CSV table of C-alpha atoms in Angstrom, one decimal:
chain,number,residue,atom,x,y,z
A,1,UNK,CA,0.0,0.0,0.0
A,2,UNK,CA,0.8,3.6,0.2
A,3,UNK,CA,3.8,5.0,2.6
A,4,UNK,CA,1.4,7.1,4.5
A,5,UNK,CA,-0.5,3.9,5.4
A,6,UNK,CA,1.7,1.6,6.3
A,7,UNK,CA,2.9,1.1,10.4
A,8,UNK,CA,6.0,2.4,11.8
A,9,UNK,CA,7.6,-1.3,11.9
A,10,UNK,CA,6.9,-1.9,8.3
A,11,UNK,CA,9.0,1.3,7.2
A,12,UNK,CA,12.4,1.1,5.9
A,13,UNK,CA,15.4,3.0,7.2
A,14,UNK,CA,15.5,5.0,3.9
A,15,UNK,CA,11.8,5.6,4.1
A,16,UNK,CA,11.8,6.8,7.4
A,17,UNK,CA,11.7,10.7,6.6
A,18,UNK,CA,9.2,10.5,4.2
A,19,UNK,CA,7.0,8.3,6.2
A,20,UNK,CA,7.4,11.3,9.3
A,21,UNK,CA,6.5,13.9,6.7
A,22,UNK,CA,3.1,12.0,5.5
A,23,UNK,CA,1.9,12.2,9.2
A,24,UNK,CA,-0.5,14.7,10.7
A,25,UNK,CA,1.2,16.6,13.6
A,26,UNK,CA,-2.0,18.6,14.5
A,27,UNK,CA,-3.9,18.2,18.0
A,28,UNK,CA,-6.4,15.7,16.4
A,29,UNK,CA,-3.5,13.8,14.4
A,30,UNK,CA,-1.3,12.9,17.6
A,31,UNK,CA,-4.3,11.9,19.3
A,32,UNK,CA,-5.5,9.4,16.7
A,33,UNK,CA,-1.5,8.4,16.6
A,34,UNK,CA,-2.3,7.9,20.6
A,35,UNK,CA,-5.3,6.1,20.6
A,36,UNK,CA,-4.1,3.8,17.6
A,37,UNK,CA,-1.2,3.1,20.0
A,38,UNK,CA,-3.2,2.3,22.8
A,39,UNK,CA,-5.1,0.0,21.3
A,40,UNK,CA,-2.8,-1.8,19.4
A,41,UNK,CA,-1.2,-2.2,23.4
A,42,UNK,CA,-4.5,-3.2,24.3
A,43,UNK,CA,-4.7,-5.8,21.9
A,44,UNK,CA,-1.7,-7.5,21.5
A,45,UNK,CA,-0.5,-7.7,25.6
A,46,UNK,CA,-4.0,-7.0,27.5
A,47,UNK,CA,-7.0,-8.3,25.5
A,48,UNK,CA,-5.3,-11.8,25.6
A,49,UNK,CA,-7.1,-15.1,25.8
A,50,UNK,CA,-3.7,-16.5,27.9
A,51,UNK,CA,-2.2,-13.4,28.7
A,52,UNK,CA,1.0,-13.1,30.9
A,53,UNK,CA,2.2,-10.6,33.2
A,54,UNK,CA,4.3,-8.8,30.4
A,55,UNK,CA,1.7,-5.9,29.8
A,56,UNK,CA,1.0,-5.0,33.0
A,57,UNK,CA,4.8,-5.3,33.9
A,58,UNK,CA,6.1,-3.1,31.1
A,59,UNK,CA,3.5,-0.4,32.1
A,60,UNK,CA,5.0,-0.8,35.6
A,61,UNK,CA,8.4,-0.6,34.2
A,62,UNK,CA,7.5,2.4,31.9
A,63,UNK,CA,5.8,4.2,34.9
A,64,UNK,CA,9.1,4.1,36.8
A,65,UNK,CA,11.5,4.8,34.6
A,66,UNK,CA,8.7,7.7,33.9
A,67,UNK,CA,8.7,9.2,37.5
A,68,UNK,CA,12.4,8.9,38.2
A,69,UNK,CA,13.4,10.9,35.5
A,70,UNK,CA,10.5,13.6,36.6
A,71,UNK,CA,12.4,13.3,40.1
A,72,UNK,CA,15.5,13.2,39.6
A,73,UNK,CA,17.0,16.5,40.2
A,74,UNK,CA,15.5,15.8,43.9
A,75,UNK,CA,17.2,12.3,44.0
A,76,UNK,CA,20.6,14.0,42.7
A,77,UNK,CA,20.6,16.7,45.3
A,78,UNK,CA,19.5,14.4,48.4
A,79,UNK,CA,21.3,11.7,48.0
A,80,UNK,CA,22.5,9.6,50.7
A,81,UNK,CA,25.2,7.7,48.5
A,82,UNK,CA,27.2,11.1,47.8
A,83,UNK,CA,30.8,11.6,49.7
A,84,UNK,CA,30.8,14.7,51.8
């Protein structure tokens, strides 16, 4: 199909910046890009007939990697591990 259509995964290297310059970078085109996202999450590691703890773990993971680097200029100034 077209480059505009196809997922992120299926584009080549060398396709790459035309790919980025076919999407939408409005308010309304990142959200689709988010939803589409979401549910393609949603689908392949949630909505599971055997599912396994790797979806809810990587959100886990994500969310902490996430919240140290919003904190970490308060973990660099009080840490306990620094030499006075």
């Amino acid at each position: 199909g077209p480059l505009s259509e196809r997922p992120l995964l299926e584009v080549r290297l060398g396709e790459l910046h035309t790919w980025i310059s076919t999407c939408s970078f409005s308010p309304q085109g990142l959200l689709g890009a988010v939803q589409r996202a979401c549910s393609s999450y949603c689908a392949k590691y949630i909505h599971v007939k055997q599912g396994g703890p790797a979806g809810i773990s990587m959100l886990l993971a994500g969310y902490c990697l996430l919240s140290y680097g919003w904190n970490y200029q308060h973990f660099s100034k009080t840490s306990y591990f620094r030499s006075s």
